[in-house]
mmCIF file of C-alpha atoms in Angstrom:
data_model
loop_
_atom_site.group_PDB
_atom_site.id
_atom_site.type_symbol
_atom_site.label_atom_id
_atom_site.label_comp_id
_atom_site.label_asym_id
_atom_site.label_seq_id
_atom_site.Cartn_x
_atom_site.Cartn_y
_atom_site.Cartn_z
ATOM 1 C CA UNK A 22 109.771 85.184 121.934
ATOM 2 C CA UNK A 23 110.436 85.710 125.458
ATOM 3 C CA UNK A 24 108.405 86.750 128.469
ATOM 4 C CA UNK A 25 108.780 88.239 131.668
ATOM 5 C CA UNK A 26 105.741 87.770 134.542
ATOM 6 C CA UNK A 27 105.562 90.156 137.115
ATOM 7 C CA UNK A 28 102.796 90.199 139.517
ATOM 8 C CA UNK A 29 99.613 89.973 137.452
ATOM 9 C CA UNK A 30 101.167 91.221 134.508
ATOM 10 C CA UNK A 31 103.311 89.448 131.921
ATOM 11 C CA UNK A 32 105.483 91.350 129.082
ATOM 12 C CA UNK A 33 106.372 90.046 125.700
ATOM 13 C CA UNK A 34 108.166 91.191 122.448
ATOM 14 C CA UNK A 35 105.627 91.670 119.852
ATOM 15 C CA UNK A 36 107.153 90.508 116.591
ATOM 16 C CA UNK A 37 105.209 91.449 113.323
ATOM 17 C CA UNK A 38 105.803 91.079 109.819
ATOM 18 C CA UNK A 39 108.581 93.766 107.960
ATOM 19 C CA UNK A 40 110.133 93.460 112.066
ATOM 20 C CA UNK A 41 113.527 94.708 112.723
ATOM 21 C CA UNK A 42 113.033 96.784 116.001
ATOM 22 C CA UNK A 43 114.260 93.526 118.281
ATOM 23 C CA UNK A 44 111.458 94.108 121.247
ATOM 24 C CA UNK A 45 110.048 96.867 119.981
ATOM 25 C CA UNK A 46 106.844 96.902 121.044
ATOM 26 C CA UNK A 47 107.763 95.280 124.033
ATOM 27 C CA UNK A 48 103.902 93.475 124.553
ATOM 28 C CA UNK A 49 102.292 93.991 128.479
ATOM 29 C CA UNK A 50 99.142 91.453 128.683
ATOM 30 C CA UNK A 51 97.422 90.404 132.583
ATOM 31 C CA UNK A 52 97.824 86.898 132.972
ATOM 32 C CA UNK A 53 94.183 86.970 133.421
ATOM 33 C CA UNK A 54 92.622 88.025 129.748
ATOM 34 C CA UNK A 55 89.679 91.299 130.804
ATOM 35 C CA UNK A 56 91.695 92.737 133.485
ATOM 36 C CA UNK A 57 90.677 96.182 134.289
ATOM 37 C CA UNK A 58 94.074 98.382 134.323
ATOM 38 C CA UNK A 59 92.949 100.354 136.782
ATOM 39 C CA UNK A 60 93.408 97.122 139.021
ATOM 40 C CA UNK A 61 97.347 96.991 137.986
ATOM 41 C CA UNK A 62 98.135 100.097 137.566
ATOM 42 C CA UNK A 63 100.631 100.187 139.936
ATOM 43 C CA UNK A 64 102.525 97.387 138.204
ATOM 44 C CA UNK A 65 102.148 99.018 134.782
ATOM 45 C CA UNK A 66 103.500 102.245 135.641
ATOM 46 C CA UNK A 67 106.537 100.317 137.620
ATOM 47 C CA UNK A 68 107.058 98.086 133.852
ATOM 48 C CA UNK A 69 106.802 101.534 132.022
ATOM 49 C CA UNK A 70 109.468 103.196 134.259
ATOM 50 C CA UNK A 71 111.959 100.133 134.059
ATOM 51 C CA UNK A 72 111.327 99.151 130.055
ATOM 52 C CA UNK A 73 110.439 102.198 128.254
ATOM 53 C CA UNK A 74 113.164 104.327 127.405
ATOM 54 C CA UNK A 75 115.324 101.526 127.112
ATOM 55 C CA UNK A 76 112.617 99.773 124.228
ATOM 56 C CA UNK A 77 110.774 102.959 123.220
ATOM 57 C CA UNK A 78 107.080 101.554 122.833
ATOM 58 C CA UNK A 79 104.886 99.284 124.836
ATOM 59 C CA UNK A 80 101.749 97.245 123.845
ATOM 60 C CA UNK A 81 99.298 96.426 126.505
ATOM 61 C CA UNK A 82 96.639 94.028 124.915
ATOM 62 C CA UNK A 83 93.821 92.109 126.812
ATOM 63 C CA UNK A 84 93.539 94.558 129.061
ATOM 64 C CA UNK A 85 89.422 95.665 129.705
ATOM 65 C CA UNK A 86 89.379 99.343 128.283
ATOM 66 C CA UNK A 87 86.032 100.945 127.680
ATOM 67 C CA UNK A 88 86.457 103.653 125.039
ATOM 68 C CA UNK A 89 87.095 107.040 125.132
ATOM 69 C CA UNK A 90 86.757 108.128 128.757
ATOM 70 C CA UNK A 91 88.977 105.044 130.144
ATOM 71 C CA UNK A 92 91.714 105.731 127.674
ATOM 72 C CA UNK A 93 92.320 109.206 128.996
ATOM 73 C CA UNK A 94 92.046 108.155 131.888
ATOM 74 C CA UNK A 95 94.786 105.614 131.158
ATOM 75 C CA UNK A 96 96.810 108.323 130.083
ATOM 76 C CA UNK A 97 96.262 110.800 132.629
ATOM 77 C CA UNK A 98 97.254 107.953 135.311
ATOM 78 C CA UNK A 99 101.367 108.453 134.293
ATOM 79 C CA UNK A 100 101.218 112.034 135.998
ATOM 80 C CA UNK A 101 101.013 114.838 133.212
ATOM 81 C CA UNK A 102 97.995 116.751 131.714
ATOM 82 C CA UNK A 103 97.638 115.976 128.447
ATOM 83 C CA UNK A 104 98.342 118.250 126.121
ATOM 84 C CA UNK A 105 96.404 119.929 123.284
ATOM 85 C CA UNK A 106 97.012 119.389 119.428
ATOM 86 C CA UNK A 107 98.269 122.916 118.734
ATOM 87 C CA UNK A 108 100.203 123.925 115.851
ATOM 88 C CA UNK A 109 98.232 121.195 114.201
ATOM 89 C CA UNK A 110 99.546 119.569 110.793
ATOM 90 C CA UNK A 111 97.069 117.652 109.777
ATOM 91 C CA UNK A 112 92.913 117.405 110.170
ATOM 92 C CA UNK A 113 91.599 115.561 113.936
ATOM 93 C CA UNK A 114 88.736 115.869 115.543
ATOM 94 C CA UNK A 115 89.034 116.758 119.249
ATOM 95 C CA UNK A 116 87.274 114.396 121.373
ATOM 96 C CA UNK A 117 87.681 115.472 124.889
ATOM 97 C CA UNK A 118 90.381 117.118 126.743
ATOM 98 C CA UNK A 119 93.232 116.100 125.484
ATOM 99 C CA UNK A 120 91.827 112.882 123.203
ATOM 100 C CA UNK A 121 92.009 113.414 119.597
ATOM 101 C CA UNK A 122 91.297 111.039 116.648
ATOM 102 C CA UNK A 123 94.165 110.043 114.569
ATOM 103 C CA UNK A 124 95.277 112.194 111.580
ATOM 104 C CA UNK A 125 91.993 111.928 109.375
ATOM 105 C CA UNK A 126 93.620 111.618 106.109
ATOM 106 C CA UNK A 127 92.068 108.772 103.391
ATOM 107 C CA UNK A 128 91.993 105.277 103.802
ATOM 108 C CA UNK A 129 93.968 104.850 100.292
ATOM 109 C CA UNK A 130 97.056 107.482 101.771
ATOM 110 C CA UNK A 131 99.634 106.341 103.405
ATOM 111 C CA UNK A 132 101.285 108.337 106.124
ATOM 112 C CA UNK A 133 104.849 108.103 106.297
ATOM 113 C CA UNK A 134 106.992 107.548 110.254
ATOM 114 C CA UNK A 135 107.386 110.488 111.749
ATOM 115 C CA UNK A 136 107.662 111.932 115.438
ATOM 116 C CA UNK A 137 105.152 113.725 116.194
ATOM 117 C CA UNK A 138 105.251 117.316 116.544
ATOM 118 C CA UNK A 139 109.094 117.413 115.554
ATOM 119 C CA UNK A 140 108.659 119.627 113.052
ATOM 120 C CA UNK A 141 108.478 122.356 115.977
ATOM 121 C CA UNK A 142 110.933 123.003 118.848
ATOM 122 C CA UNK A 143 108.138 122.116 121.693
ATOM 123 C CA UNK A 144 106.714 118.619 121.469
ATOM 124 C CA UNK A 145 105.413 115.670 123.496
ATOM 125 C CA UNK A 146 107.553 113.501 124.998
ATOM 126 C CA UNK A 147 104.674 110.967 125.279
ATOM 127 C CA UNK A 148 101.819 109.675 123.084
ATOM 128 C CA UNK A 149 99.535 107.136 123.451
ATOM 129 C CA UNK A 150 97.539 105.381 120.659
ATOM 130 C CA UNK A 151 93.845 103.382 121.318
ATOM 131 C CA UNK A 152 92.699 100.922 118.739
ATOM 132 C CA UNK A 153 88.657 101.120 118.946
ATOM 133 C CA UNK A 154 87.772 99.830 115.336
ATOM 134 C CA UNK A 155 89.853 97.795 113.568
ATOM 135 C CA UNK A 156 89.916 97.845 110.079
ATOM 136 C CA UNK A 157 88.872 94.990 107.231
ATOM 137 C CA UNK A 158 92.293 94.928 106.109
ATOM 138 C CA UNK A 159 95.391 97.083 106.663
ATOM 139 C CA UNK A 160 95.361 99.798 108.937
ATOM 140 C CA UNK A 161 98.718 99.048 111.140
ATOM 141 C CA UNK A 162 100.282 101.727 112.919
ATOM 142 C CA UNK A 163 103.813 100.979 111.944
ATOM 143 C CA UNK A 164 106.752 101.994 113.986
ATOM 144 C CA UNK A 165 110.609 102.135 114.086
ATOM 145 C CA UNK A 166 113.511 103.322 116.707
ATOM 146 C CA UNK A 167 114.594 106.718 116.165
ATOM 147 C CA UNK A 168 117.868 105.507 117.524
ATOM 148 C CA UNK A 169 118.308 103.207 114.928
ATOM 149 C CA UNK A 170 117.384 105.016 112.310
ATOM 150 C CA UNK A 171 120.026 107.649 112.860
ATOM 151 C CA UNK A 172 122.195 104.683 113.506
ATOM 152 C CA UNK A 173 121.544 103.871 109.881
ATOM 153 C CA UNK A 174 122.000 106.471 108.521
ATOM 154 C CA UNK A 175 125.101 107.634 106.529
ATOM 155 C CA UNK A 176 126.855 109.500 108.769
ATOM 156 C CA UNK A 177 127.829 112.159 106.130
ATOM 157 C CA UNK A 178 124.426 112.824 105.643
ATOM 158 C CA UNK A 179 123.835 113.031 109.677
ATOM 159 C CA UNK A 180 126.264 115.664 110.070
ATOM 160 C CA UNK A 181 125.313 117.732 107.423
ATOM 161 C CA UNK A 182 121.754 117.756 108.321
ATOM 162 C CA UNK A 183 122.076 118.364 112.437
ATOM 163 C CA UNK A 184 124.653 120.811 111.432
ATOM 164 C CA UNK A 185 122.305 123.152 108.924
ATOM 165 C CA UNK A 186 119.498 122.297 111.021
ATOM 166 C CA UNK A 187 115.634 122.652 108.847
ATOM 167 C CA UNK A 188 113.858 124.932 107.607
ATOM 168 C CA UNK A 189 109.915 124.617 107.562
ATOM 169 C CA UNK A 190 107.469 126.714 105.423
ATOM 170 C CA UNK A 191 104.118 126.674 105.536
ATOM 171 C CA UNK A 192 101.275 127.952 103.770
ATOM 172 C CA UNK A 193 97.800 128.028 105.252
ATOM 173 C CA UNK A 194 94.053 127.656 103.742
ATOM 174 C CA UNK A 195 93.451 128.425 100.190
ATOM 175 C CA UNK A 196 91.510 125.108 100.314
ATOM 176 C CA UNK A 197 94.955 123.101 100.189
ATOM 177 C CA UNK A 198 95.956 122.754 103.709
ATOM 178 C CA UNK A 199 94.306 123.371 107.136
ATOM 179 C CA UNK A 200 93.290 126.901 107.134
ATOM 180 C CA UNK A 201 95.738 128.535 110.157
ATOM 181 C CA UNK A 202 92.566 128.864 112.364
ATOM 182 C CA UNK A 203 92.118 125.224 112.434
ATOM 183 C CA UNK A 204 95.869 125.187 112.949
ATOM 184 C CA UNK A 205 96.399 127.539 115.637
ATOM 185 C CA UNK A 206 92.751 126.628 117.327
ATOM 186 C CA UNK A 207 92.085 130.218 117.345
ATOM 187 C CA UNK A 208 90.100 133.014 115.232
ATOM 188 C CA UNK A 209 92.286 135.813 116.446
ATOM 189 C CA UNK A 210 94.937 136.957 114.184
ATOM 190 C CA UNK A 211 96.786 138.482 117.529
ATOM 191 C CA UNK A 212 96.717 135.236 119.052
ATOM 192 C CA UNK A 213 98.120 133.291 116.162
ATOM 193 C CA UNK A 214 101.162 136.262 116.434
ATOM 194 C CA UNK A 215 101.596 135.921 119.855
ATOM 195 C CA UNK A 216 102.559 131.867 119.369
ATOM 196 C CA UNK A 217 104.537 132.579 116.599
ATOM 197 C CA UNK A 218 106.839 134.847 118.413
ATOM 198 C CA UNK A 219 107.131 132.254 121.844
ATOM 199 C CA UNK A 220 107.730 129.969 119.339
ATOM 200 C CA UNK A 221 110.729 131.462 117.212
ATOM 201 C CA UNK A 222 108.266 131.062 113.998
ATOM 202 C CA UNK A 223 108.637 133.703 111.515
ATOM 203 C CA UNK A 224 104.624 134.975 110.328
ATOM 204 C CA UNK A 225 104.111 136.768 107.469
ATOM 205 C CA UNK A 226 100.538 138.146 106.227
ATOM 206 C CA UNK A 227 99.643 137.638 102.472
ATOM 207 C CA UNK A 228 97.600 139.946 101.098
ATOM 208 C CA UNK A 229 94.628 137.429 100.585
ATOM 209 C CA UNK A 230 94.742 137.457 104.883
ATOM 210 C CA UNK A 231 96.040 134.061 104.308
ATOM 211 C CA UNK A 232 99.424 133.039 106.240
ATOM 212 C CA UNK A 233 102.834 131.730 105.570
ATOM 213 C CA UNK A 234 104.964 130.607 108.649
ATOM 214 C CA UNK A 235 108.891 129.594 108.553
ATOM 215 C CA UNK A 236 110.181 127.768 111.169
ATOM 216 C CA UNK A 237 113.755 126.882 111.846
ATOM 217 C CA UNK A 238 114.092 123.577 113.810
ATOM 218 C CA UNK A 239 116.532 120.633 114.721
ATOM 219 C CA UNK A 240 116.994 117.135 112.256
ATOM 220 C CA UNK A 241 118.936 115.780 115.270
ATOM 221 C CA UNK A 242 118.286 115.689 119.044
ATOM 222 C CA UNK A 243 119.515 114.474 122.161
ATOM 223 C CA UNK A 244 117.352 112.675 124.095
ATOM 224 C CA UNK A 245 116.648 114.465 127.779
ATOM 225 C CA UNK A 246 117.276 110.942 129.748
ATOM 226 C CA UNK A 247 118.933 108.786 128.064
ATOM 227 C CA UNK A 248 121.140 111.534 126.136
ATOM 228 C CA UNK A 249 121.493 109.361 123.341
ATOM 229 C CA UNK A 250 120.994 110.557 119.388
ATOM 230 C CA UNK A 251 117.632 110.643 117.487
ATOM 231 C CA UNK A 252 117.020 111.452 114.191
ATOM 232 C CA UNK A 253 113.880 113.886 114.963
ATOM 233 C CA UNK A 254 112.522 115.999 112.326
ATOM 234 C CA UNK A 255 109.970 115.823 109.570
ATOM 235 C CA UNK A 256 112.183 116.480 106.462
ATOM 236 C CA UNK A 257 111.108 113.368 104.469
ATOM 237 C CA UNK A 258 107.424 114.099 104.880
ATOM 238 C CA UNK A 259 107.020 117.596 104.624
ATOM 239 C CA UNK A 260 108.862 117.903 101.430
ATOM 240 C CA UNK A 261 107.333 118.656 98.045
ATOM 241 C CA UNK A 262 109.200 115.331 97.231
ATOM 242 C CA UNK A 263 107.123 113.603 99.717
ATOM 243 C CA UNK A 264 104.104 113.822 97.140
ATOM 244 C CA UNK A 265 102.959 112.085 94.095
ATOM 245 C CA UNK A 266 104.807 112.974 91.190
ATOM 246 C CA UNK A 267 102.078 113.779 88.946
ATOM 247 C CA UNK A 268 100.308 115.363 92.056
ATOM 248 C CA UNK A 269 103.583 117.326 92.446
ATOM 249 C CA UNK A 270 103.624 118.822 88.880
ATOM 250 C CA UNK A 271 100.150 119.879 89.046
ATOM 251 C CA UNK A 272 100.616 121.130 92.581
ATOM 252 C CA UNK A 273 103.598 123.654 91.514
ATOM 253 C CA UNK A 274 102.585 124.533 87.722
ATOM 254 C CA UNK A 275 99.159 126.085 89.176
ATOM 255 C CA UNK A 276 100.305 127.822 92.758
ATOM 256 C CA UNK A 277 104.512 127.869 92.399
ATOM 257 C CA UNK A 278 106.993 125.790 94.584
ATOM 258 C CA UNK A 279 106.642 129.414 96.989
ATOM 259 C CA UNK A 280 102.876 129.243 97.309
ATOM 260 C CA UNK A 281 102.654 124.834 98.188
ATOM 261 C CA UNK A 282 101.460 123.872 101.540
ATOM 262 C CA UNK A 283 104.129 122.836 102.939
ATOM 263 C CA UNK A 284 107.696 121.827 102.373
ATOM 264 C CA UNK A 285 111.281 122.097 103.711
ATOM 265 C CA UNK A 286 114.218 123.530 103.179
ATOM 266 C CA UNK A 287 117.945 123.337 105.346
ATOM 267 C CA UNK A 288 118.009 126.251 108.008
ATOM 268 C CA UNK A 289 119.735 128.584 105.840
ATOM 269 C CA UNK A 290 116.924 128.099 103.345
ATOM 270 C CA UNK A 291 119.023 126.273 100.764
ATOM 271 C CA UNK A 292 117.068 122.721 98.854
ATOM 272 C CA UNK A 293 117.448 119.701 100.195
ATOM 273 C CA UNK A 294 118.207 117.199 97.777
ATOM 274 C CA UNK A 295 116.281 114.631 96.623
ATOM 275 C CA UNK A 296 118.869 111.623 97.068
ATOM 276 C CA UNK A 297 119.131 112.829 100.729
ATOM 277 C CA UNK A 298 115.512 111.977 101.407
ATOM 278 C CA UNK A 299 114.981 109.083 99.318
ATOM 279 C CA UNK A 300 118.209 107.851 101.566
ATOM 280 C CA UNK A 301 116.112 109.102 104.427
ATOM 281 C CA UNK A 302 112.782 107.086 103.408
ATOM 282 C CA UNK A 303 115.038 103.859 102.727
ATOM 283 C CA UNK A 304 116.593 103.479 106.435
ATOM 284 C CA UNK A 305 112.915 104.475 107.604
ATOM 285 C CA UNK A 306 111.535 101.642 105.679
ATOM 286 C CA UNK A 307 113.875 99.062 107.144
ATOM 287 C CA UNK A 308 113.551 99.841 110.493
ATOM 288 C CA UNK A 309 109.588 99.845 110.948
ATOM 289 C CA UNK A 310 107.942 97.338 112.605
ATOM 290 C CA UNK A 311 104.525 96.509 111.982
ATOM 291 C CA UNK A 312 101.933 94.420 113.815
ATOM 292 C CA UNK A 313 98.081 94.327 113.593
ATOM 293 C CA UNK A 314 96.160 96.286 115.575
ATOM 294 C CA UNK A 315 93.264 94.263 118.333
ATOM 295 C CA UNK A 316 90.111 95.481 119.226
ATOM 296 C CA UNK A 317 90.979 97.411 122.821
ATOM 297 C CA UNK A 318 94.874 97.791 122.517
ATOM 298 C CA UNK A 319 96.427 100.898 123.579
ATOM 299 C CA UNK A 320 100.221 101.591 122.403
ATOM 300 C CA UNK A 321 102.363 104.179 124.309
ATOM 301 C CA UNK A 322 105.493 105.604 122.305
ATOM 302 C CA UNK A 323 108.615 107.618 124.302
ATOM 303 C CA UNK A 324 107.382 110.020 121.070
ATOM 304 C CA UNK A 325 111.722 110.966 120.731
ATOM 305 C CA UNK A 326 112.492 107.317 120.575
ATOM 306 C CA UNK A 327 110.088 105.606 118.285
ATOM 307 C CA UNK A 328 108.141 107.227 115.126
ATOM 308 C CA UNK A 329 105.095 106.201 113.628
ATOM 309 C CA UNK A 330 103.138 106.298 110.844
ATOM 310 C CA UNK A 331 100.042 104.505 108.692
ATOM 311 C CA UNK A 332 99.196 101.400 106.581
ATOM 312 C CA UNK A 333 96.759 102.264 104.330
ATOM 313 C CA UNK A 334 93.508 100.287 104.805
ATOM 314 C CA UNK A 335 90.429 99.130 103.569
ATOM 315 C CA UNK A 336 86.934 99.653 106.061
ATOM 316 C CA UNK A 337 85.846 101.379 108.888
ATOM 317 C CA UNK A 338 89.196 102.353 111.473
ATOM 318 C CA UNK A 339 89.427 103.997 114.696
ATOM 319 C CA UNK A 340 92.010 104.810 116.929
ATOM 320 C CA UNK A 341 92.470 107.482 119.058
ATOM 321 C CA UNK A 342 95.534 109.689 120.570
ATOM 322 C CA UNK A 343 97.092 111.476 123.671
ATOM 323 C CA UNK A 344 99.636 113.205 124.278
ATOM 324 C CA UNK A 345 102.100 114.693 127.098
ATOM 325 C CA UNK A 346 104.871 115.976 128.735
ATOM 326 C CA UNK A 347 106.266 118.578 126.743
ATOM 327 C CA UNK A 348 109.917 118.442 125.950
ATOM 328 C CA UNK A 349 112.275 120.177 128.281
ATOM 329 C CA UNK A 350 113.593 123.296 126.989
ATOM 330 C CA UNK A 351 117.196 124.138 126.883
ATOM 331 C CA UNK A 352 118.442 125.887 129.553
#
C-alpha cells in the first residue's frame, strides 16, 4: 500500500478482503488521528477534485465527525444542496434535510451493487455514506467500478442491452412494496401525475386506486466528465430473478408475474433472460471490494462510477446517506 501526504492530510488505498478495485477506496486520514474536517476542508475538497473521478470512491477515516448534523454538513461543504430521496425504492427514514438512513431492509438480506437511483433517468451524481454504529459482525458496504464492470462484461451482451435500453415496472402498496405515497412523498394523486409525466414514466390507475408505473431507461451511460462507459442500470436487482426461488414461486402463483412489485423487462418490453443476469451478477461479484466499516467513517461515491450494495449482518448497524448533484440532462 502506498500513500500520498499532503498538508495535514495523508491518502491511502484501502485494500479489503474479496478486493479487485486497485485503489478503490482510495483512504484520506489527518496525520493527526481526531482532526475536525472542518479544519482541512480546504485540502479535502482539493484531494476530492484531483482523485475522485479518476478512483471513484474515497474513505476519510479518523477524522472527528459528530453525528448527524456534522455529516450534512460535510456534505453540504462540496457546493450542492442535497437532494431528496424521491422516487424512492426502498423503505428510509428521513432524518433531516437531505440525510436519510440507509435502505432499511433486514439484517439477514443482502442487497445486491447497484447505482443508486439508475433505475430512473435523473439521479445523483454524488452520495455520501456515514458509519455511526457498526455492526457485531458483517455489515460492509461493498463496492465495485462501474467502469470495470462494463469492462467485464461480454461485449455481446453490452451491446444488446445499451441498444434495447430497460424497461421498469412497478407496482405499488398492496402490502408488498412501498405504497406510491411513501414513494412519491406525496398524498396527492395529481402530484404523483405531474412527476410521472416530467419524468417520461408511464402511470396507470388500477382499479383498487393502487398504481403501476413503467419506465423506460438506459443499461449504459456515458459519464458527463470523464465520458467514459458505465454499466448503470438496475436490471440484475429489480428482476423477479433477483428473488428467492421459492419466494419467487409463491410470489407469482398468488398475484401473477403482471401484478409483482417490481421487475424488468428490455425497452421494448420483451424478457430478459436469465443467463444474461446471472452473467450480470457474476462480473458484479468479482469486481466488489469490501472493507469493514469504523466507528465515524464517511465514504463518498462519484454514484456513476462506483456501485454499492450490503453485507448482511448480525447486531445493531447504522449508517446514514446524502446525496447530490443531479445528473446533467441531455441537451
Amino acid at each position: 500500500m502506498t500513500s500520498v501526504t499532503t498538508g495535514a492530510l495523508s491518502t491511502a488505498g484501502e485494500q479489503g478482503r474479496d478486493s479487485s478495485g486497485g485503489e478503490l477506496p482510495l483512504m484520506l486520514t489527518p496525520t493527526e488521528p481526531g482532526t475536525d474536517w472542518r479544519s482541512c476542508i480546504e485540502d479535502i475538497r482539493q484531494l476530492v477534485d484531483r482523485h475522485l473521478y479518476r478512483v471513484g470512491g474515497l474513505l476519510l477515516r479518523d477524522f472527528d465527525f459528530s453525528g448527524e448534523e456534522d455529516f450534512e454538513a460535510f456534505a453540504r461543504a462540496f457546493g450542492h444542496d442535497l437532494l431528496s430521496y424521491d422516487y424512492a425504492s426502498t423503505p428510509r427514514t428521513r432524518l433531516s434535510k437531505g440525510v436519510y438512513t440507509s435502505t432499511e431492509y433486514p439484517a439477514h438480506q443482502v442487497i445486491p451493487l447497484h447505482n443508486e437511483q439508475s433505475y430512473t433517468l435523473q439521479w445523483p451524481m454524488k452520495i455520501w455514506f456515514h458509519s455511526i454504529r457498526v455492526a457485531e459482525s458483517g455489515g460492509e458496504t461493498p463496492i465495485a467500478d462501474s467502469r470495470e464492470v462494463y469492462r467485464r462484461l461480454d461485449a455481446g451482451l453490452r451491446t444488446r442491452f445499451a441498444d434495447r435500453g430497460l424497461m421498469y415496472v412497478r407496482n405499488y402498496g398492496n402490502g408488498l412494496d412501498l405504497p406510491w405515497q411513501q414513494a412519491f412523498n406525496t398524498e396527492e394523486r395529481s402530484a404523483v401525475e405531474r412527476f410521472c409525466r416530467a419524468n417520461q414514466i408511464v402511470f396507470e390507475w388500477k382499479p383498487d386506486g393502487e398504481l403501476r408505473t413503467r419506465q423506460r431507461c438506459q443499461a449504459v451511460a456515458a459519464h458527463p466528465v470523464t465520458r467514459e462507459p458505465v454499466w448503470f442500470n438496475q436490471a440484475h436487482l429489480f428482476h423477479l430473478s433477483n428473488l428467492a426461488p421459492q419466494v419467487r414461486e409463491t410470489l407469482v402463483s398468488v398475484v401473477g408475474e403482471a401484478e409483482v412489485p417490481r421487475n424488468v423487462y428490455y425497452g421494448d418490453g420483451a424478457p430478459i433472460e436469465e443467463t444474461a443476469l446471472d452473467e450480470i451478477r457474476g462480473v458484479f461479484d468479482g469486481c466488489q471490494v469490501v472493507f469493514p466499516w469504523r466507528v465515524g467513517d464517511v465514504m463518498m461515491l462519484d454514484n456513476m462510477l462506483v456501485a454499492h450494495g450490503r453485507s448482511t449482518y448480525r447486531g445493531e448497524r447504522k449508517v446514514i446517506v446524502a446525496m447530490a448533484e443531479p445528473c446533467p440532462q441531455p441537451e
